[in-house]
C-alpha cells in the first residue's frame, strides 16, 4: 500500500519529519515491513534524519538508491529484488530507505516511479513517499494518483488553513482519494487546537492526527539521533496527574500511525502481541 505525505506550504507542515516519525513508529510497533522514499531530485532531510542509523558502508555508497534504480530501469532489468537490494536498512527487516540521487545529473523521477510502484509489494507492506509542494507538478500528480492514501500535512496557522480548506479546488489532492490530515509541530496549549480546527473546517475526528512540537525531537533531527530519540521516548511512563512530553509525543505519533493503518484496513500483529505468543 502506498501512502503519500504532502503539504500545501513548503516547510510549514513538517511533512518529512512527520512521515519519518510515523513510518518508524509503525515499523517499531508492528510486524510490518516499510519502505520510505521521496520525489526530490537530490538527497535531503530524509537522508539526514537517518544518516547515523545507516551503516558507514551504506552512507558511502554511490551505487545504491535512486541512482541504481535508474540504471536498472534504463537496462530493463529492475526487479523487486533490485529495489530491496538498493534500499538501505534503518531497522532490520522492518524499515528501509530508498535514498535520493547522489549524481549531479538531472533525473527523470516520473519515469522511475511507475517501476518502483509496480515492484515494491513483493518485499514491503507499506511504501511511504515524501512529496514536496515544490516538486514537479507532474510527479506530484503521478504519486497521488497511485497512492492508496494521502496524508496532508498542515499547521495551526489559520490563514494557511483557510487558504487550503476554503479553496474549493484542493489541487493537487484528487477528490476521489482517501485523505488524512496531520498537524505538524502541534502546540496543545494553543487556543487554535485540534478540536477547534476539526469543528471550524467540518472535518471528521478520525481523519485528523497531530505530531506535537517537541524540542528534544527537533534536537534529535539536527543531531541525527532520530531513531535513538524515538526509542527513548517510547520508554516514558505515564504517571497520574503528571504530564510526560515524551509519552505524549509517542502516543500522538502512534495514534497517527493507527489512523493510517485503519484507513488502509491493515490489522497487523503488534510487537506486544507477538511477544506474548
PDB file of C-alpha atoms in Angstrom:
ATOM      1  CA  UNK A   1       0.000   0.000   0.000  1.00  0.00           C
ATOM      2  CA  UNK A   2       1.302   3.429  -0.953  1.00  0.00           C
ATOM      3  CA  UNK A   3       0.979   6.363   1.464  1.00  0.00           C
ATOM      4  CA  UNK A   4       1.828   9.831   0.124  1.00  0.00           C
ATOM      5  CA  UNK A   5       2.798  12.580   2.592  1.00  0.00           C
ATOM      6  CA  UNK A   6       2.293  16.074   1.161  1.00  0.00           C
ATOM      7  CA  UNK A   7       1.805  19.614   2.430  1.00  0.00           C
ATOM      8  CA  UNK A   8       0.435  22.696   0.651  1.00  0.00           C
ATOM      9  CA  UNK A   9       3.116  25.009   2.090  1.00  0.00           C
ATOM     10  CA  UNK A  10       6.777  24.004   1.859  1.00  0.00           C
ATOM     11  CA  UNK A  11       8.322  23.542   5.317  1.00  0.00           C
ATOM     12  CA  UNK A  12       5.300  24.676   7.318  1.00  0.00           C
ATOM     13  CA  UNK A  13       3.689  21.312   7.961  1.00  0.00           C
ATOM     14  CA  UNK A  14       6.920  19.397   8.765  1.00  0.00           C
ATOM     15  CA  UNK A  15       5.953  16.844   6.118  1.00  0.00           C
ATOM     16  CA  UNK A  16       9.249  14.923   6.000  1.00  0.00           C
ATOM     17  CA  UNK A  17       9.823  14.647   9.748  1.00  0.00           C
ATOM     18  CA  UNK A  18       6.155  13.741  10.294  1.00  0.00           C
ATOM     19  CA  UNK A  19       6.406  10.937   7.760  1.00  0.00           C
ATOM     20  CA  UNK A  20       9.686   9.664   9.173  1.00  0.00           C
ATOM     21  CA  UNK A  21       8.325   9.546  12.738  1.00  0.00           C
ATOM     22  CA  UNK A  22       5.128   7.758  11.714  1.00  0.00           C
ATOM     23  CA  UNK A  23       6.862   5.265   9.409  1.00  0.00           C
ATOM     24  CA  UNK A  24       9.483   4.386  12.036  1.00  0.00           C
ATOM     25  CA  UNK A  25       6.879   4.041  14.794  1.00  0.00           C
ATOM     26  CA  UNK A  26       4.710   1.734  12.680  1.00  0.00           C
ATOM     27  CA  UNK A  27       7.790  -0.378  11.948  1.00  0.00           C
ATOM     28  CA  UNK A  28       8.715  -0.494  15.654  1.00  0.00           C
ATOM     29  CA  UNK A  29       5.177  -1.292  16.801  1.00  0.00           C
ATOM     30  CA  UNK A  30       4.167  -3.925  14.279  1.00  0.00           C
ATOM     31  CA  UNK A  31       5.394  -6.786  12.150  1.00  0.00           C
ATOM     32  CA  UNK A  32       5.202  -4.651   9.018  1.00  0.00           C
ATOM     33  CA  UNK A  33       7.974  -4.044   6.511  1.00  0.00           C
ATOM     34  CA  UNK A  34       8.117  -0.391   5.482  1.00  0.00           C
ATOM     35  CA  UNK A  35       9.996   1.327   2.651  1.00  0.00           C
ATOM     36  CA  UNK A  36      10.487   5.117   2.603  1.00  0.00           C
ATOM     37  CA  UNK A  37      11.497   7.322  -0.289  1.00  0.00           C
ATOM     38  CA  UNK A  38      10.931  10.811  -1.678  1.00  0.00           C
ATOM     39  CA  UNK A  39      10.494  12.533  -5.026  1.00  0.00           C
ATOM     40  CA  UNK A  40      13.070  15.309  -4.645  1.00  0.00           C
ATOM     41  CA  UNK A  41      15.852  15.401  -7.211  1.00  0.00           C
ATOM     42  CA  UNK A  42      18.632  15.183  -4.636  1.00  0.00           C
ATOM     43  CA  UNK A  43      19.243  13.801  -1.167  1.00  0.00           C
ATOM     44  CA  UNK A  44      17.877  15.928   1.640  1.00  0.00           C
ATOM     45  CA  UNK A  45      16.100  15.856   5.001  1.00  0.00           C
ATOM     46  CA  UNK A  46      15.065  12.196   4.935  1.00  0.00           C
ATOM     47  CA  UNK A  47      18.640  11.019   4.388  1.00  0.00           C
ATOM     48  CA  UNK A  48      19.900  13.428   7.064  1.00  0.00           C
ATOM     49  CA  UNK A  49      17.440  12.134   9.682  1.00  0.00           C
ATOM     50  CA  UNK A  50      18.637   8.569   9.336  1.00  0.00           C
ATOM     51  CA  UNK A  51      22.290   9.197   8.478  1.00  0.00           C
ATOM     52  CA  UNK A  52      23.632   7.844  11.793  1.00  0.00           C
ATOM     53  CA  UNK A  53      21.452   4.739  11.623  1.00  0.00           C
ATOM     54  CA  UNK A  54      22.655   3.843   8.152  1.00  0.00           C
ATOM     55  CA  UNK A  55      25.966   1.959   8.175  1.00  0.00           C
ATOM     56  CA  UNK A  56      29.181   3.672   7.121  1.00  0.00           C
ATOM     57  CA  UNK A  57      29.292   1.468   4.048  1.00  0.00           C
ATOM     58  CA  UNK A  58      25.727   2.374   3.112  1.00  0.00           C
ATOM     59  CA  UNK A  59      26.314   6.083   3.611  1.00  0.00           C
ATOM     60  CA  UNK A  60      29.419   5.999   1.452  1.00  0.00           C
ATOM     61  CA  UNK A  61      27.811   4.036  -1.359  1.00  0.00           C
ATOM     62  CA  UNK A  62      27.300   5.793  -4.661  1.00  0.00           C
ATOM     63  CA  UNK A  63      25.783   2.771  -6.365  1.00  0.00           C
ATOM     64  CA  UNK A  64      22.535   2.426  -4.422  1.00  0.00           C
ATOM     65  CA  UNK A  65      19.310   4.365  -4.065  1.00  0.00           C
ATOM     66  CA  UNK A  66      17.639   6.094  -6.983  1.00  0.00           C
ATOM     67  CA  UNK A  67      20.883   6.121  -8.989  1.00  0.00           C
ATOM     68  CA  UNK A  68      20.882   2.321  -9.049  1.00  0.00           C
ATOM     69  CA  UNK A  69      17.151   2.174  -9.779  1.00  0.00           C
ATOM     70  CA  UNK A  70      17.635   4.483 -12.753  1.00  0.00           C
ATOM     71  CA  UNK A  71      20.394   2.313 -14.191  1.00  0.00           C
ATOM     72  CA  UNK A  72      18.302  -0.832 -13.823  1.00  0.00           C
ATOM     73  CA  UNK A  73      15.266   0.815 -15.425  1.00  0.00           C
ATOM     74  CA  UNK A  74      17.358   2.022 -18.358  1.00  0.00           C
ATOM     75  CA  UNK A  75      18.583  -1.540 -18.905  1.00  0.00           C
ATOM     76  CA  UNK A  76      15.118  -3.030 -18.462  1.00  0.00           C
ATOM     77  CA  UNK A  77      16.415  -5.083 -15.538  1.00  0.00           C
ATOM     78  CA  UNK A  78      14.594  -3.659 -12.491  1.00  0.00           C
ATOM     79  CA  UNK A  79      13.060  -6.385 -10.333  1.00  0.00           C
ATOM     80  CA  UNK A  80      11.540  -6.445  -6.838  1.00  0.00           C
ATOM     81  CA  UNK A  81      14.872  -7.843  -5.650  1.00  0.00           C
ATOM     82  CA  UNK A  82      16.610  -4.851  -7.232  1.00  0.00           C
ATOM     83  CA  UNK A  83      14.545  -2.432  -5.155  1.00  0.00           C
ATOM     84  CA  UNK A  84      15.220  -4.395  -1.977  1.00  0.00           C
ATOM     85  CA  UNK A  85      18.932  -4.734  -2.665  1.00  0.00           C
ATOM     86  CA  UNK A  86      19.411  -0.993  -3.256  1.00  0.00           C
ATOM     87  CA  UNK A  87      17.387   0.191  -0.248  1.00  0.00           C
ATOM     88  CA  UNK A  88      19.246   0.930   2.985  1.00  0.00           C
ATOM     89  CA  UNK A  89      18.311  -0.762   6.245  1.00  0.00           C
ATOM     90  CA  UNK A  90      17.233   1.525   9.099  1.00  0.00           C
ATOM     91  CA  UNK A  91      15.553  -1.044  11.354  1.00  0.00           C
ATOM     92  CA  UNK A  92      16.498  -4.602  10.414  1.00  0.00           C
ATOM     93  CA  UNK A  93      13.754  -6.330   8.399  1.00  0.00           C
ATOM     94  CA  UNK A  94      11.312  -3.540   9.307  1.00  0.00           C
ATOM     95  CA  UNK A  95      12.246  -0.129   7.925  1.00  0.00           C
ATOM     96  CA  UNK A  96      14.298   0.723   4.853  1.00  0.00           C
ATOM     97  CA  UNK A  97      15.151   3.864   2.901  1.00  0.00           C
ATOM     98  CA  UNK A  98      15.431   4.190  -0.847  1.00  0.00           C
ATOM     99  CA  UNK A  99      17.537   7.331  -0.895  1.00  0.00           C
ATOM    100  CA  UNK A 100      17.658  10.088  -3.468  1.00  0.00           C
ATOM    101  CA  UNK A 101      20.282  10.604  -6.117  1.00  0.00           C
ATOM    102  CA  UNK A 102      23.907  11.452  -5.381  1.00  0.00           C
ATOM    103  CA  UNK A 103      24.539  12.344  -9.010  1.00  0.00           C
ATOM    104  CA  UNK A 104      24.810  15.904 -10.290  1.00  0.00           C
ATOM    105  CA  UNK A 105      22.964  14.982 -13.459  1.00  0.00           C
ATOM    106  CA  UNK A 106      19.246  15.545 -13.952  1.00  0.00           C
ATOM    107  CA  UNK A 107      16.990  12.570 -13.254  1.00  0.00           C
ATOM    108  CA  UNK A 108      13.575  11.802 -14.717  1.00  0.00           C
ATOM    109  CA  UNK A 109      11.876  10.858 -11.457  1.00  0.00           C
ATOM    110  CA  UNK A 110       8.473  10.445 -13.071  1.00  0.00           C
ATOM    111  CA  UNK A 111       9.886   7.741 -15.342  1.00  0.00           C
ATOM    112  CA  UNK A 112      11.298   5.759 -12.402  1.00  0.00           C
ATOM    113  CA  UNK A 113       8.324   5.877 -10.038  1.00  0.00           C
ATOM    114  CA  UNK A 114       5.945   3.614 -12.028  1.00  0.00           C
ATOM    115  CA  UNK A 115       8.577   0.865 -11.996  1.00  0.00           C
ATOM    116  CA  UNK A 116       9.023   1.189  -8.231  1.00  0.00           C
ATOM    117  CA  UNK A 117       5.277   1.136  -7.635  1.00  0.00           C
ATOM    118  CA  UNK A 118       4.924  -1.986  -9.738  1.00  0.00           C
ATOM    119  CA  UNK A 119       7.588  -3.985  -7.909  1.00  0.00           C
ATOM    120  CA  UNK A 120       7.857  -2.857  -4.268  1.00  0.00           C
ATOM    121  CA  UNK A 121       4.970  -5.004  -2.994  1.00  0.00           C
ATOM    122  CA  UNK A 122       6.899  -8.271  -3.104  1.00  0.00           C
ATOM    123  CA  UNK A 123       9.057  -7.292  -0.129  1.00  0.00           C
ATOM    124  CA  UNK A 124       7.247  -4.353   1.525  1.00  0.00           C
ATOM    125  CA  UNK A 125       3.820  -3.932   3.088  1.00  0.00           C
ATOM    126  CA  UNK A 126       3.896  -0.136   3.018  1.00  0.00           C
ATOM    127  CA  UNK A 127       5.621   2.431   0.824  1.00  0.00           C
ATOM    128  CA  UNK A 128       5.807   5.944   2.282  1.00  0.00           C
ATOM    129  CA  UNK A 129       6.550   8.682  -0.267  1.00  0.00           C
ATOM    130  CA  UNK A 130       7.540  12.194   0.830  1.00  0.00           C
ATOM    131  CA  UNK A 131       6.248  14.826  -1.596  1.00  0.00           C
ATOM    132  CA  UNK A 132       7.215  18.479  -1.666  1.00  0.00           C
ATOM    133  CA  UNK A 133       4.944  21.302  -2.780  1.00  0.00           C
ATOM    134  CA  UNK A 134       7.942  22.437  -4.820  1.00  0.00           C
ATOM    135  CA  UNK A 135       8.243  19.141  -6.708  1.00  0.00           C
ATOM    136  CA  UNK A 136       7.456  18.817 -10.401  1.00  0.00           C
ATOM    137  CA  UNK A 137       3.610  19.001 -10.559  1.00  0.00           C
ATOM    138  CA  UNK A 138       3.576  16.010 -12.926  1.00  0.00           C
ATOM    139  CA  UNK A 139       5.494  13.944 -10.362  1.00  0.00           C
ATOM    140  CA  UNK A 140       3.183  15.008  -7.524  1.00  0.00           C
ATOM    141  CA  UNK A 141       0.146  14.155  -9.638  1.00  0.00           C
ATOM    142  CA  UNK A 142       1.600  10.768 -10.560  1.00  0.00           C
ATOM    143  CA  UNK A 143       2.267   9.809  -6.944  1.00  0.00           C
ATOM    144  CA  UNK A 144      -1.142  10.949  -5.735  1.00  0.00           C
ATOM    145  CA  UNK A 145      -2.942   9.014  -8.442  1.00  0.00           C
ATOM    146  CA  UNK A 146      -1.017   5.879  -7.438  1.00  0.00           C
ATOM    147  CA  UNK A 147      -1.473   6.450  -3.689  1.00  0.00           C
ATOM    148  CA  UNK A 148      -3.834   4.333  -1.611  1.00  0.00           C
ATOM    149  CA  UNK A 149      -3.906   7.133   0.962  1.00  0.00           C
ATOM    150  CA  UNK A 150      -2.808  10.785   1.029  1.00  0.00           C
ATOM    151  CA  UNK A 151      -1.716  12.443   4.282  1.00  0.00           C
ATOM    152  CA  UNK A 152      -1.998  16.229   4.019  1.00  0.00           C
ATOM    153  CA  UNK A 153       0.380  17.946   6.443  1.00  0.00           C
ATOM    154  CA  UNK A 154      -0.811  21.228   7.941  1.00  0.00           C
ATOM    155  CA  UNK A 155      -0.029  23.642  10.781  1.00  0.00           C
ATOM    156  CA  UNK A 156      -2.017  25.743  13.264  1.00  0.00           C
ATOM    157  CA  UNK A 157      -1.870  28.935  11.232  1.00  0.00           C
ATOM    158  CA  UNK A 158      -5.465  29.903  10.478  1.00  0.00           C
ATOM    159  CA  UNK A 159      -4.563  31.903   7.380  1.00  0.00           C
ATOM    160  CA  UNK A 160      -2.808  28.863   5.952  1.00  0.00           C
ATOM    161  CA  UNK A 161      -5.671  26.546   6.919  1.00  0.00           C
ATOM    162  CA  UNK A 162      -8.265  28.913   5.443  1.00  0.00           C
ATOM    163  CA  UNK A 163      -6.271  29.031   2.237  1.00  0.00           C
ATOM    164  CA  UNK A 164      -6.378  25.246   1.998  1.00  0.00           C
ATOM    165  CA  UNK A 165      -9.812  24.275   3.299  1.00  0.00           C
ATOM    166  CA  UNK A 166     -11.834  27.193   1.961  1.00  0.00           C
ATOM    167  CA  UNK A 167     -10.395  26.740  -1.513  1.00  0.00           C
ATOM    168  CA  UNK A 168     -12.913  24.543  -3.298  1.00  0.00           C
ATOM    169  CA  UNK A 169     -10.209  23.181  -5.579  1.00  0.00           C
ATOM    170  CA  UNK A 170      -7.728  21.499  -3.236  1.00  0.00           C
ATOM    171  CA  UNK A 171      -5.405  20.537  -6.073  1.00  0.00           C
ATOM    172  CA  UNK A 172      -3.224  18.560  -6.384  1.00  0.00           C
ATOM    173  CA  UNK A 173      -5.069  16.202  -3.996  1.00  0.00           C
ATOM    174  CA  UNK A 174      -7.548  14.167  -6.100  1.00  0.00           C
ATOM    175  CA  UNK A 175     -11.101  14.401  -4.768  1.00  0.00           C
ATOM    176  CA  UNK A 176     -11.637  10.644  -5.085  1.00  0.00           C
ATOM    177  CA  UNK A 177      -8.677   9.672  -2.897  1.00  0.00           C
ATOM    178  CA  UNK A 178      -8.918   8.908   0.849  1.00  0.00           C
ATOM    179  CA  UNK A 179      -7.254  11.670   2.882  1.00  0.00           C
ATOM    180  CA  UNK A 180      -5.971  12.073   6.429  1.00  0.00           C
ATOM    181  CA  UNK A 181      -4.742  15.338   7.952  1.00  0.00           C
ATOM    182  CA  UNK A 182      -1.628  15.619  10.104  1.00  0.00           C
ATOM    183  CA  UNK A 183      -0.954  18.799  12.078  1.00  0.00           C
ATOM    184  CA  UNK A 184       2.816  19.109  12.470  1.00  0.00           C
ATOM    185  CA  UNK A 185       4.709  20.879  15.277  1.00  0.00           C
ATOM    186  CA  UNK A 186       1.409  20.840  17.163  1.00  0.00           C
ATOM    187  CA  UNK A 187       1.048  23.066  20.221  1.00  0.00           C
ATOM    188  CA  UNK A 188      -1.552  21.514  22.530  1.00  0.00           C
ATOM    189  CA  UNK A 189      -1.842  24.693  24.627  1.00  0.00           C
ATOM    190  CA  UNK A 190      -2.864  26.835  21.640  1.00  0.00           C
ATOM    191  CA  UNK A 191      -6.457  28.068  21.570  1.00  0.00           C
ATOM    192  CA  UNK A 192      -6.494  27.111  17.881  1.00  0.00           C
ATOM    193  CA  UNK A 193      -6.233  23.437  18.809  1.00  0.00           C
ATOM    194  CA  UNK A 194      -7.131  20.206  17.049  1.00  0.00           C
ATOM    195  CA  UNK A 195     -10.721  20.186  18.298  1.00  0.00           C
ATOM    196  CA  UNK A 196     -11.330  23.744  17.118  1.00  0.00           C
ATOM    197  CA  UNK A 197      -9.781  23.009  13.714  1.00  0.00           C
ATOM    198  CA  UNK A 198     -11.987  19.931  13.303  1.00  0.00           C
ATOM    199  CA  UNK A 199     -15.102  21.932  14.171  1.00  0.00           C
ATOM    200  CA  UNK A 200     -14.224  25.015  12.100  1.00  0.00           C
ATOM    201  CA  UNK A 201     -13.469  23.092   8.902  1.00  0.00           C
ATOM    202  CA  UNK A 202     -16.087  20.377   9.477  1.00  0.00           C
ATOM    203  CA  UNK A 203     -13.588  17.523   9.485  1.00  0.00           C
ATOM    204  CA  UNK A 204     -14.092  14.016  10.808  1.00  0.00           C
ATOM    205  CA  UNK A 205     -12.345  13.424  14.120  1.00  0.00           C
ATOM    206  CA  UNK A 206     -10.912  10.109  12.883  1.00  0.00           C
ATOM    207  CA  UNK A 207      -9.357  11.903   9.889  1.00  0.00           C
ATOM    208  CA  UNK A 208      -7.106  14.233  11.920  1.00  0.00           C
ATOM    209  CA  UNK A 209      -3.926  13.447  13.830  1.00  0.00           C
ATOM    210  CA  UNK A 210      -1.067  15.508  15.242  1.00  0.00           C
ATOM    211  CA  UNK A 211       2.698  15.352  15.689  1.00  0.00           C
ATOM    212  CA  UNK A 212       3.449  17.501  18.767  1.00  0.00           C
ATOM    213  CA  UNK A 213       6.091  20.202  18.911  1.00  0.00           C
ATOM    214  CA  UNK A 214       8.943  18.739  20.968  1.00  0.00           C
ATOM    215  CA  UNK A 215      12.297  20.448  21.481  1.00  0.00           C
ATOM    216  CA  UNK A 216      14.005  17.109  22.080  1.00  0.00           C
ATOM    217  CA  UNK A 217      12.608  15.838  18.799  1.00  0.00           C
ATOM    218  CA  UNK A 218      13.918  18.896  16.961  1.00  0.00           C
ATOM    219  CA  UNK A 219      17.369  18.494  18.530  1.00  0.00           C
ATOM    220  CA  UNK A 220      17.405  14.795  17.630  1.00  0.00           C
ATOM    221  CA  UNK A 221      16.720  15.671  13.998  1.00  0.00           C
ATOM    222  CA  UNK A 222      19.523  18.233  13.885  1.00  0.00           C
ATOM    223  CA  UNK A 223      21.942  15.916  15.678  1.00  0.00           C
ATOM    224  CA  UNK A 224      20.920  12.883  13.596  1.00  0.00           C
ATOM    225  CA  UNK A 225      19.740  10.930  16.646  1.00  0.00           C
ATOM    226  CA  UNK A 226      16.314  10.327  15.142  1.00  0.00           C
ATOM    227  CA  UNK A 227      15.816   6.619  15.838  1.00  0.00           C
ATOM    228  CA  UNK A 228      17.568   6.854  19.205  1.00  0.00           C
ATOM    229  CA  UNK A 229      15.132   9.596  20.233  1.00  0.00           C
ATOM    230  CA  UNK A 230      12.079   7.561  19.189  1.00  0.00           C
ATOM    231  CA  UNK A 231      13.332   4.533  21.126  1.00  0.00           C
ATOM    232  CA  UNK A 232      13.998   6.598  24.262  1.00  0.00           C
ATOM    233  CA  UNK A 233      10.645   8.416  24.056  1.00  0.00           C
ATOM    234  CA  UNK A 234       8.843   5.064  23.918  1.00  0.00           C
ATOM    235  CA  UNK A 235      10.205   4.221  27.375  1.00  0.00           C
ATOM    236  CA  UNK A 236       8.447   7.158  29.049  1.00  0.00           C
ATOM    237  CA  UNK A 237       5.940   6.027  31.685  1.00  0.00           C
ATOM    238  CA  UNK A 238       2.651   7.848  32.197  1.00  0.00           C
ATOM    239  CA  UNK A 239       2.006   8.910  35.773  1.00  0.00           C
ATOM    240  CA  UNK A 240      -1.257  10.060  37.305  1.00  0.00           C
ATOM    241  CA  UNK A 241      -1.696  13.851  37.003  1.00  0.00           C
ATOM    242  CA  UNK A 242       1.819  14.208  35.602  1.00  0.00           C
ATOM    243  CA  UNK A 243       2.405  15.262  32.010  1.00  0.00           C
ATOM    244  CA  UNK A 244       5.146  13.456  30.104  1.00  0.00           C
ATOM    245  CA  UNK A 245       6.318  15.254  26.991  1.00  0.00           C
ATOM    246  CA  UNK A 246       7.991  12.102  25.640  1.00  0.00           C
ATOM    247  CA  UNK A 247       4.962   9.973  26.443  1.00  0.00           C
ATOM    248  CA  UNK A 248       2.556  12.447  24.866  1.00  0.00           C
ATOM    249  CA  UNK A 249       4.713  12.653  21.732  1.00  0.00           C
ATOM    250  CA  UNK A 250       4.910   8.872  21.354  1.00  0.00           C
ATOM    251  CA  UNK A 251       1.168   8.497  21.924  1.00  0.00           C
ATOM    252  CA  UNK A 252       0.342  11.099  19.267  1.00  0.00           C
ATOM    253  CA  UNK A 253       2.714   9.622  16.661  1.00  0.00           C
ATOM    254  CA  UNK A 254       1.387   6.143  17.402  1.00  0.00           C
ATOM    255  CA  UNK A 255      -2.190   7.401  17.011  1.00  0.00           C
ATOM    256  CA  UNK A 256      -1.329   8.926  13.625  1.00  0.00           C
ATOM    257  CA  UNK A 257       0.057   5.562  12.553  1.00  0.00           C
ATOM    258  CA  UNK A 258      -3.096   3.808  13.747  1.00  0.00           C
ATOM    259  CA  UNK A 259      -5.253   6.199  11.713  1.00  0.00           C
ATOM    260  CA  UNK A 260      -3.230   5.296   8.621  1.00  0.00           C
ATOM    261  CA  UNK A 261      -3.432   1.540   9.213  1.00  0.00           C
ATOM    262  CA  UNK A 262      -7.152   1.754   9.936  1.00  0.00           C
ATOM    263  CA  UNK A 263      -7.803   3.751   6.776  1.00  0.00           C
ATOM    264  CA  UNK A 264      -5.874   1.162   4.762  1.00  0.00           C
ATOM    265  CA  UNK A 265      -7.725  -1.640   6.560  1.00  0.00           C
ATOM    266  CA  UNK A 266      -4.464  -3.179   7.770  1.00  0.00           C
ATOM    267  CA  UNK A 267      -4.616  -5.102  11.058  1.00  0.00           C
ATOM    268  CA  UNK A 268      -1.018  -6.060  11.835  1.00  0.00           C
ATOM    269  CA  UNK A 269       0.347  -8.108  14.706  1.00  0.00           C
ATOM    270  CA  UNK A 270       1.822  -5.780  17.319  1.00  0.00           C
ATOM    271  CA  UNK A 271       5.169  -6.326  18.982  1.00  0.00           C
ATOM    272  CA  UNK A 272       3.427  -6.838  22.335  1.00  0.00           C
ATOM    273  CA  UNK A 273       1.064  -9.471  20.943  1.00  0.00           C
ATOM    274  CA  UNK A 274       3.942 -11.257  19.199  1.00  0.00           C
ATOM    275  CA  UNK A 275       5.955 -11.325  22.417  1.00  0.00           C
ATOM    276  CA  UNK A 276       3.028 -12.938  24.259  1.00  0.00           C
ATOM    277  CA  UNK A 277       2.566 -15.741  21.716  1.00  0.00           C
TER     278      UNK A 277
END
